Coordinates of C-alpha atoms in Angstrom, one line a residue:
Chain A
X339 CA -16.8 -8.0 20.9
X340 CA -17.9 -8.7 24.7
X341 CA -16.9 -12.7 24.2
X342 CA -13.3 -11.8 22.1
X343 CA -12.8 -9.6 24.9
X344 CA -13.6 -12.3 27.9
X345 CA -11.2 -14.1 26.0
X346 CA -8.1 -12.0 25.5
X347 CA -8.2 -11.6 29.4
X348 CA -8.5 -15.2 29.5
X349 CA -5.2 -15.7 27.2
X350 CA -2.6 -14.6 29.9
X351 CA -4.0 -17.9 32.0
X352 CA -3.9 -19.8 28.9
X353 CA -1.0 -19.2 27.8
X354 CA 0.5 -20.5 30.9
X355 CA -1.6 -23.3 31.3
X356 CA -0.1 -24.2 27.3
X357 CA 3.6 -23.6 28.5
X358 CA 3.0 -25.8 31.0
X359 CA 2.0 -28.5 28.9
X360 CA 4.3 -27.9 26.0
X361 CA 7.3 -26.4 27.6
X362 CA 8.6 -24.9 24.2
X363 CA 7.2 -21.3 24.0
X364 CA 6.1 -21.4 19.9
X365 CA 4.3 -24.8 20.5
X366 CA 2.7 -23.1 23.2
X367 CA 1.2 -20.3 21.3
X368 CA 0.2 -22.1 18.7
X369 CA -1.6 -24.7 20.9
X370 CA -3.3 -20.9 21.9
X371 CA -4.1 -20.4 18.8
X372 CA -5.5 -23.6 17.6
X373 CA -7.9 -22.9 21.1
X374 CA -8.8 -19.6 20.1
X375 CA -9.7 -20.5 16.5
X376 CA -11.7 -23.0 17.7
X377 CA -13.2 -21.5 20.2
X378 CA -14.2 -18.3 18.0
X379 CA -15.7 -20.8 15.6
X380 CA -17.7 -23.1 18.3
X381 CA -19.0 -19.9 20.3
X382 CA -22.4 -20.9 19.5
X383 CA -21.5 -24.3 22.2
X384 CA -20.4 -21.6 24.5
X385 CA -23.4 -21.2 27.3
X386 CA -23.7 -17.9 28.5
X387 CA -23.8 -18.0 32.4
X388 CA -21.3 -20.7 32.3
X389 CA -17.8 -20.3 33.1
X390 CA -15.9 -19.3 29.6
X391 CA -12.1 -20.3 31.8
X392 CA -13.4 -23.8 31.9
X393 CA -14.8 -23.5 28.7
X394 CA -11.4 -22.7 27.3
X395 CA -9.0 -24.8 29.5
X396 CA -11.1 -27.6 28.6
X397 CA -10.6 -27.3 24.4
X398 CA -6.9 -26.0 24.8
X399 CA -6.5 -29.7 26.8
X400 CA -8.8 -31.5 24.2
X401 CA -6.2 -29.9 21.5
X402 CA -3.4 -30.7 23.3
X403 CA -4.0 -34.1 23.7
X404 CA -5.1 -34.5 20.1
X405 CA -1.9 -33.0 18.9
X406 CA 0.0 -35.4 21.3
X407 CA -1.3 -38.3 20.0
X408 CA -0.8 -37.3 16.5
X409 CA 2.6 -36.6 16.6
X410 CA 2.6 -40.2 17.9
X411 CA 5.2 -39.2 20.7
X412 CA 5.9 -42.0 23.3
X413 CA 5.6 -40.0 26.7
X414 CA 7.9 -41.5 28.8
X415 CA 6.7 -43.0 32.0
X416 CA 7.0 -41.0 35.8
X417 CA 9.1 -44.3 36.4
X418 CA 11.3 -44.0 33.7
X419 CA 14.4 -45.2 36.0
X420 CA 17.2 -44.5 33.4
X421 CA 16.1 -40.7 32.9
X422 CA 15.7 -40.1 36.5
X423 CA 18.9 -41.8 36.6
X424 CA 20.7 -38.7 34.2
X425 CA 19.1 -35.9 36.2
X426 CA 20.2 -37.5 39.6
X427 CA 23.8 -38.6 38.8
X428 CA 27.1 -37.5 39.1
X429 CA 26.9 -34.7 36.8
X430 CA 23.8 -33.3 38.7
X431 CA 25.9 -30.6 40.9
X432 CA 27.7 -29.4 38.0
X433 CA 24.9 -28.9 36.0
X434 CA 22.5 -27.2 38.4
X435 CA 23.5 -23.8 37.8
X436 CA 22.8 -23.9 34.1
X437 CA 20.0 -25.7 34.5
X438 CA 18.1 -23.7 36.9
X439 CA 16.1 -22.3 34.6
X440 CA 15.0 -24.9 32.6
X441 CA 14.5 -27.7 35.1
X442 CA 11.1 -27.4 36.0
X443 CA 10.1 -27.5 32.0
X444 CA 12.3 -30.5 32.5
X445 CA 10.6 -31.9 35.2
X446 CA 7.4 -31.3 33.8
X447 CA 8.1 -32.5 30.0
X448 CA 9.4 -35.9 31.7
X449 CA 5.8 -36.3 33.6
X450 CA 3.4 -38.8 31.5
X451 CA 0.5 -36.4 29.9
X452 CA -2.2 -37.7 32.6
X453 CA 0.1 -36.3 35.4
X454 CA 1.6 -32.8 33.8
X455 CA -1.8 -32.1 33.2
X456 CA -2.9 -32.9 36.3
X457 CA 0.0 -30.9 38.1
X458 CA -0.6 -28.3 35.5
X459 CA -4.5 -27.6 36.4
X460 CA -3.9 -27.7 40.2
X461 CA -0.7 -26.6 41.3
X462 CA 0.1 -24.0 38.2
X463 CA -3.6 -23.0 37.0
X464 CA -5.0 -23.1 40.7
X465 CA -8.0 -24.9 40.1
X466 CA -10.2 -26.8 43.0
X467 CA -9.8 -30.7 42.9
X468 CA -13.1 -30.7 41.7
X469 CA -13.3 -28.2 38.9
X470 CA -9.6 -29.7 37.4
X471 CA -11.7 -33.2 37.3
X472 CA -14.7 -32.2 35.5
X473 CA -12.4 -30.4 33.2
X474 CA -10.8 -33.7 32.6
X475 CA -13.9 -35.8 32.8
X476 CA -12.0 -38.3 35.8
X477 CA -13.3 -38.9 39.0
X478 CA -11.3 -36.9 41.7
X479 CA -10.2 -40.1 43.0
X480 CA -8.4 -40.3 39.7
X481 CA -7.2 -36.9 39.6
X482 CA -5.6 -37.1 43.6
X483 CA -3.7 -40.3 42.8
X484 CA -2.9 -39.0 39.1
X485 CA -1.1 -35.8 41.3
X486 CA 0.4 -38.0 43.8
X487 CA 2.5 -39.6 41.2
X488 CA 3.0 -36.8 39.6
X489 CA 3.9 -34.9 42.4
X490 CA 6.8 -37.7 43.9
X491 CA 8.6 -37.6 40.4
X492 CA 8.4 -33.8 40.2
X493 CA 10.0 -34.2 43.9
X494 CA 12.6 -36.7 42.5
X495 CA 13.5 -34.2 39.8
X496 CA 13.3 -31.3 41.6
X497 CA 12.7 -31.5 45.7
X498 CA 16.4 -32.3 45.7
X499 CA 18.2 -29.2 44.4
X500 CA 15.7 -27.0 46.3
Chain B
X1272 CA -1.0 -40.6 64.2
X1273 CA 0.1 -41.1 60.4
X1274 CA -1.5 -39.7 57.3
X1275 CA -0.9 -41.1 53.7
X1276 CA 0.3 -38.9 51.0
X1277 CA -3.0 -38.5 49.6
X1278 CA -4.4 -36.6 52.6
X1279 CA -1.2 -34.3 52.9
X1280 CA -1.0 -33.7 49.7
X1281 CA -5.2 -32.2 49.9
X1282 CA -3.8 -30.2 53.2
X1283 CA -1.4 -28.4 51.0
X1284 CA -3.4 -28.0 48.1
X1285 CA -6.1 -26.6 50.7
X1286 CA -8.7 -29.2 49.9
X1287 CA -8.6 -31.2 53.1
X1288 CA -11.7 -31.2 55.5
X1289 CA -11.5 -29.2 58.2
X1290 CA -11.2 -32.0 60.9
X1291 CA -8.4 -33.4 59.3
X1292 CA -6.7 -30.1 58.9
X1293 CA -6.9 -29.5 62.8
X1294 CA -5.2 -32.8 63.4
X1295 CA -2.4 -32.4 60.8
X1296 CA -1.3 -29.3 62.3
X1297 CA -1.5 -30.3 65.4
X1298 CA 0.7 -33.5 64.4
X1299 CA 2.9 -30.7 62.7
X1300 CA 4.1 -29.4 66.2
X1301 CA 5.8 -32.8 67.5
X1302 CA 6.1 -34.9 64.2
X1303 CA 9.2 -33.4 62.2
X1304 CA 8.7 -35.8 59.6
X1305 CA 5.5 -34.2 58.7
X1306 CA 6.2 -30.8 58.9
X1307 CA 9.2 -31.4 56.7
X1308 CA 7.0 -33.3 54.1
X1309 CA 4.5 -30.7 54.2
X1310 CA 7.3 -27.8 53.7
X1311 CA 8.3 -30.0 50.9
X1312 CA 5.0 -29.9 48.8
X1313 CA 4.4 -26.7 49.6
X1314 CA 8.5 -25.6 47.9
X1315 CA 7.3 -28.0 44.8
X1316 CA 3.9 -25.6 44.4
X1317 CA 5.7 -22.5 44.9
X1318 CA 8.5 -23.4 42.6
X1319 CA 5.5 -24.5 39.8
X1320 CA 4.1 -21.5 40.1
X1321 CA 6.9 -19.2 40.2
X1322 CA 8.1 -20.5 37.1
X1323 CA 4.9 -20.1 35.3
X1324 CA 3.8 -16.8 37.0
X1325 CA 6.2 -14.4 34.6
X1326 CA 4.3 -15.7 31.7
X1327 CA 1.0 -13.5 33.0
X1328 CA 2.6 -10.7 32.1
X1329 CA 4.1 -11.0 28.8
X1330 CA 3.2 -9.2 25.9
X1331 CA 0.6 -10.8 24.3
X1332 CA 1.7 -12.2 20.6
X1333 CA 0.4 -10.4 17.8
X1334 CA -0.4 -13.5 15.9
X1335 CA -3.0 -14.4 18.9
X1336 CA -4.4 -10.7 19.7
X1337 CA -5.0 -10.2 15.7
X1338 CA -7.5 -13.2 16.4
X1339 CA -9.2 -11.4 19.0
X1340 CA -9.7 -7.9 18.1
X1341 CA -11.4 -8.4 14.5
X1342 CA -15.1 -7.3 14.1
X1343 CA -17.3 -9.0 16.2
X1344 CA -19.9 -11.1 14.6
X1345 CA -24.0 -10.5 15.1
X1346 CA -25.2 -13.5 15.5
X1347 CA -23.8 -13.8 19.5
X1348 CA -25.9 -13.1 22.6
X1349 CA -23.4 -10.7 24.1
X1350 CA -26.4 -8.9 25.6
X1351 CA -26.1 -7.1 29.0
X1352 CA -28.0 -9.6 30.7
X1353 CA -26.7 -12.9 29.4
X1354 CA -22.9 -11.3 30.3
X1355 CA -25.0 -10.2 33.7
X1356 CA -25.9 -13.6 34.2
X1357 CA -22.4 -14.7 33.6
X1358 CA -20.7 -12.4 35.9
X1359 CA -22.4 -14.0 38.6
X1360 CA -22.6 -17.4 38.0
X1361 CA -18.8 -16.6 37.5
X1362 CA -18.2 -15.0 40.6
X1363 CA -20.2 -18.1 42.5
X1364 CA -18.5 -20.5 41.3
X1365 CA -14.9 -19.2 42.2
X1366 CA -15.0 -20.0 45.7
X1367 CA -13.8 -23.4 45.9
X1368 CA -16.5 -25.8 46.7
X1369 CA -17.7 -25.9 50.5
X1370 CA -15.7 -24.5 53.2
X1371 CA -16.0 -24.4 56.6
X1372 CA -17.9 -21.0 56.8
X1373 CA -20.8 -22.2 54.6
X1374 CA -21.0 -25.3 56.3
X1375 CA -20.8 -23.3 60.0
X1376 CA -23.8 -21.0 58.6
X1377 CA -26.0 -24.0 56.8
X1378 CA -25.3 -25.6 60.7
X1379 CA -26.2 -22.9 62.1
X1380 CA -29.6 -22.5 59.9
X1381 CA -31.0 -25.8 59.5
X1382 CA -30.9 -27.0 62.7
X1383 CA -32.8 -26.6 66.1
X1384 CA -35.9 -25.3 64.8
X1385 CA -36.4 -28.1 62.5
X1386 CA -35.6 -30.9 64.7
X1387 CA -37.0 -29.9 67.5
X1388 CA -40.1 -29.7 65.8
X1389 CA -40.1 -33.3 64.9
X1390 CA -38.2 -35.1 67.6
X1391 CA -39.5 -32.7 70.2
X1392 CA -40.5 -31.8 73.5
X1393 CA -43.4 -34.2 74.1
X1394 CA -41.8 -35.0 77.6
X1395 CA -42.4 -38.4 76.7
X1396 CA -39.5 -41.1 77.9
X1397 CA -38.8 -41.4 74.1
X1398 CA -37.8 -37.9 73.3
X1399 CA -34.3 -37.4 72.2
X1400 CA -34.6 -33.7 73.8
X1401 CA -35.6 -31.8 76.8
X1402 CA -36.3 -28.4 76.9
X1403 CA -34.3 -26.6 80.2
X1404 CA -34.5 -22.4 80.0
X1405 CA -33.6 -21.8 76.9
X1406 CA -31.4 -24.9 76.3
X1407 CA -31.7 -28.0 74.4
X1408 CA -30.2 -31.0 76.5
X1409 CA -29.9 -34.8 75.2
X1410 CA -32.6 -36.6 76.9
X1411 CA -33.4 -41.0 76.5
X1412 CA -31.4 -43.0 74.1
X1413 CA -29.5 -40.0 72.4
X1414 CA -28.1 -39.1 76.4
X1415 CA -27.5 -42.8 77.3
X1416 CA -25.4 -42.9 74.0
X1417 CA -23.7 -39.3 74.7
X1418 CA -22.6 -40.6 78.1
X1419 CA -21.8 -44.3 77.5
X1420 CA -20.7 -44.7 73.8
X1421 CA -17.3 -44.9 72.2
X1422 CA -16.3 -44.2 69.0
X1423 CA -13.9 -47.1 69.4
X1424 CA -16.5 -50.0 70.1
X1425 CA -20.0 -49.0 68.5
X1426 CA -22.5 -51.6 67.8
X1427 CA -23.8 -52.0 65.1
X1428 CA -27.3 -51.4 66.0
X1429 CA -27.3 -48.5 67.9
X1430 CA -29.5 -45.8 67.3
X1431 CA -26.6 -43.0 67.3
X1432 CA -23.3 -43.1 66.4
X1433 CA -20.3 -41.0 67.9
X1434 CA -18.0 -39.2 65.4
X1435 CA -16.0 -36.8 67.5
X1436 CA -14.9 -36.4 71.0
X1437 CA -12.7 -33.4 71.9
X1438 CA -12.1 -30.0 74.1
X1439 CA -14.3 -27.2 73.5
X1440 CA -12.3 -23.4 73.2
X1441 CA -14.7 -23.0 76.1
X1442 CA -13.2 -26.3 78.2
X1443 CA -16.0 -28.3 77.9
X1444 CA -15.8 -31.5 76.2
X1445 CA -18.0 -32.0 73.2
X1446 CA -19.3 -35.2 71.5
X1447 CA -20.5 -35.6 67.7
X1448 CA -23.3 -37.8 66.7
X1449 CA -25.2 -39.5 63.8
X1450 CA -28.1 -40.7 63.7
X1451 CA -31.0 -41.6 61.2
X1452 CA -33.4 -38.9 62.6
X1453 CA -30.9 -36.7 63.7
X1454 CA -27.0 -35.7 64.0
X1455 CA -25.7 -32.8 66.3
X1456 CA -23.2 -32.2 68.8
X1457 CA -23.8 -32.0 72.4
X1458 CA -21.2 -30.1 74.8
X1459 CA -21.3 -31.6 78.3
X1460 CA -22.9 -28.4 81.0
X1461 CA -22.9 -30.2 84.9
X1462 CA -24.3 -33.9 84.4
X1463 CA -26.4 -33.5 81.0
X1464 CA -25.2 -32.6 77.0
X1465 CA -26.2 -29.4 76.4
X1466 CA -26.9 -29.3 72.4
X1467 CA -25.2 -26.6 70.6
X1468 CA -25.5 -28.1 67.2
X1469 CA -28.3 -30.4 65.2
X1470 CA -29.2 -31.5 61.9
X1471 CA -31.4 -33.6 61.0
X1472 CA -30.2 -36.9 60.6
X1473 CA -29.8 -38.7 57.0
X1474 CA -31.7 -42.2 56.6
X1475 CA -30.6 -41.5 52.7
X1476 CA -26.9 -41.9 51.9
X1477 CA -26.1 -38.7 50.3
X1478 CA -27.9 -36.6 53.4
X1479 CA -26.1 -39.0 56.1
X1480 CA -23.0 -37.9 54.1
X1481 CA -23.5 -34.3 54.0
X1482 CA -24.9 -33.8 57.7
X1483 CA -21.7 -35.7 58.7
X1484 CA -19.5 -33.2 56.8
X1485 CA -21.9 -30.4 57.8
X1486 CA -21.2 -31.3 61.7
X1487 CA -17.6 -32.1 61.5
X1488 CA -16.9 -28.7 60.3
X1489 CA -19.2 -27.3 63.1
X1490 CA -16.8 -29.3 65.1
X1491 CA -13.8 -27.9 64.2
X1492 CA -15.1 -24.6 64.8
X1493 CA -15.5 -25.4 68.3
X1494 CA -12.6 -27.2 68.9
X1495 CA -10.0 -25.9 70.8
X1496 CA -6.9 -28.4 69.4
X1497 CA -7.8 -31.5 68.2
X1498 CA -10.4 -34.3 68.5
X1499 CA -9.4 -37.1 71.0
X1500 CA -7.8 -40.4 70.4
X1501 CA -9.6 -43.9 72.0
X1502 CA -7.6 -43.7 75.2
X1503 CA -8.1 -39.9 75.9
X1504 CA -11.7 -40.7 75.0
X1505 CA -11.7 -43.2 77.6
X1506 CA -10.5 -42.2 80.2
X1507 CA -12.5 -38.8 79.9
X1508 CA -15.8 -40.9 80.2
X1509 CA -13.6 -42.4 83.0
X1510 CA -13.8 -39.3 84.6
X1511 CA -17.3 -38.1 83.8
X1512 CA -16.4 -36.2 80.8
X1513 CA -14.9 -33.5 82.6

């Protein structure tokens, strides 16, 4: 039970890291669930003495991005003027207050995959610039200007109101 | 003095060296711009993480637990000393990459010992070093380039080249170096640079690299502010580095 228990005290971290991707709650679970499945059936890839977070973060992203793709949804680019253009306009100040809980999800849904999950691994999850770009297999030089961009449209979105 | 978004961005996120995080904050101080840039980046990771941080403590979903808590399965290594093994690989890994203090200690290590051994104390006019009481002082080429050098107009061919010039907490001021044979910083003690820190040197890319990093964190340790600018480093040759 020792590696189903390492990973039920993983699953608080990645549950968050799969809201963060997702935004909606139930696909965020089931994204956990797809991991866990997978993981539990793949332990045998699993190298003892090797970090199991990493391990984990890494096929919850894999799944993600697989799912993504599948659904063939167009992820809008961070310079998508026109839906910058509805969060910044006229109705912005009427709108806050109901939006305050939901902008960030907002914020964050709007960010093109490379960037959200970028943002996601470093500023949410915590990791080093250097573990978040192994996990993704990019070169940190990759990963910095990936959360540069990702950073000035969350800013746009959000730096604002705060 | 101006830093691109990049670099700010690795100050807030903690991953900036530890040179360039002396002379952000000191840029902070008188540079408004900055500071409110920096206060910025900082809200936008605190708001992230506020909004993620109640989902740590949410009941887990049955549908997820159920997956975890069946009967293990035999055919895992979950012996003591493979989960052992993992524990501490684990808890080596989560310290986030090099920091200052394990660059400070590997300084501190390596070092005199080693150098001195091959550049040494021959006494002959070639020796980077001499030997006074129980100091190391910059001796030939390595205290012609200590003395005369600046960072702002290096040949090409010289032997050393200076990194860092700036104010010691203890007044003095201090010079970095590179070199192929060896890298170090030497504080300035009457007329001569005492050494208070060396490496050796890194004919190989890699090593040059990480003897550089190695001795700019040394010299951010011993800084009191902020490493000097070309003019300041100027005029304190000017004035005999005093």
């Amino acid at each position: 039970m020792a590696f189903e228990q390492d990973l039920l005290e993983l699953l608080p971290r990645l549950r968050r890291f799969a809201r963060s991707l997702t935004r909606d709650i139930n696909d965020a679970d089931d994204l956990c669930q797809m991991a866990l499945e997978r993981a539990l059936n793949k332990r045998d890839q699993w190298q003892a003495g090797t970090r199991l977070d990493s391990w984990m973060y890494r096929i919850t992203r894999n799944i993600w991005i697989d799912t993504v793709r599948a659904a063939g949804r167009r992820e809008q680019i961070a310079n998508d003027d026109d839906a910058m253009a509805n969060v910044a306009g006229d109705d912005h100040q009427r709108m806050e207050s109901r939006m305050e809980l939901h902008d960030v999800d907002q914020a964050m849904d709007r960010l093109p995959i490379e960037q959200r999950e970028a943002v996601s691994l470093v500023l949410v999850e915590g990791f080093a610039y250097k573990e978040a770009a192994a996990l993704l297999d990019i070169p940190i030089g990759t990963l910095t200007s990936r959360l540069v961009r990702g950073r000035e449209a969350l800013q746009r979105e959000l730096g604002e109101a705060a | 003095m101006t830093f691109d978004e990049q670099t700010v961005m690795a100050y807030v996120d903690g991953e900036c060296d530890a040179v360039t995080r002396k002379r952000i904050e000191k840029a902070m101080v008188t540079d408004t711009a900055l500071a409110g840039q920096i206060a910025r980046e900082r809200a936008l990771r605190d708001k992230l993480a506020a909004h993620y941080a109640p989902v740590m403590s949410e009941e887990i979903p049955d549908r997820l637990a159920a997956l975890l808590t069946a009967p293990a399965r035999p055919d895992v290594d979950t012996s003591f000393a493979s989960r052992q093994a993992q524990r501490v690989m684990a808890k080596e890994q989560r310290g986030r990459g090099f920091g200052v203090a394990q660059w400070g200690a590997m300084a501190a290590t390596l070092a005199l010992g080693i150098v001195v051994g091959q550049y040494g104390l021959d006494g002959g006019s070639n020796s980077l070093f001499v030997q006074q009481g129980s100091a190391l002082v910059a001796s030939g080429t390595l205290e012609r380039t200590l003395d005369k050098q600046l960072a702002s107009a290096q040949a090409d061919d010289s032997a050393f080249r200076i990194g860092l010039t700036f104010r010691a907490k203890s007044g003095v001021i201090c010079r970095s170096f590179t070199g192929e044979a060896v890298s170090g910083i030497g504080c300035r003690e009457g007329q001569q640079w005492k050494m208070v820190n060396t490496l050796p040197g890194g004919g190989q890319n890699d090593y040059r690299q990480a003897s550089s990093s190695a001795i700019n964190a040394a010299a951010a340790e011993l800084m009191e502010d902020a490493p000097m600018d070309a003019d300041a480093e100027r005029k304190s040759l000017e004035t005999g580095w005093r």
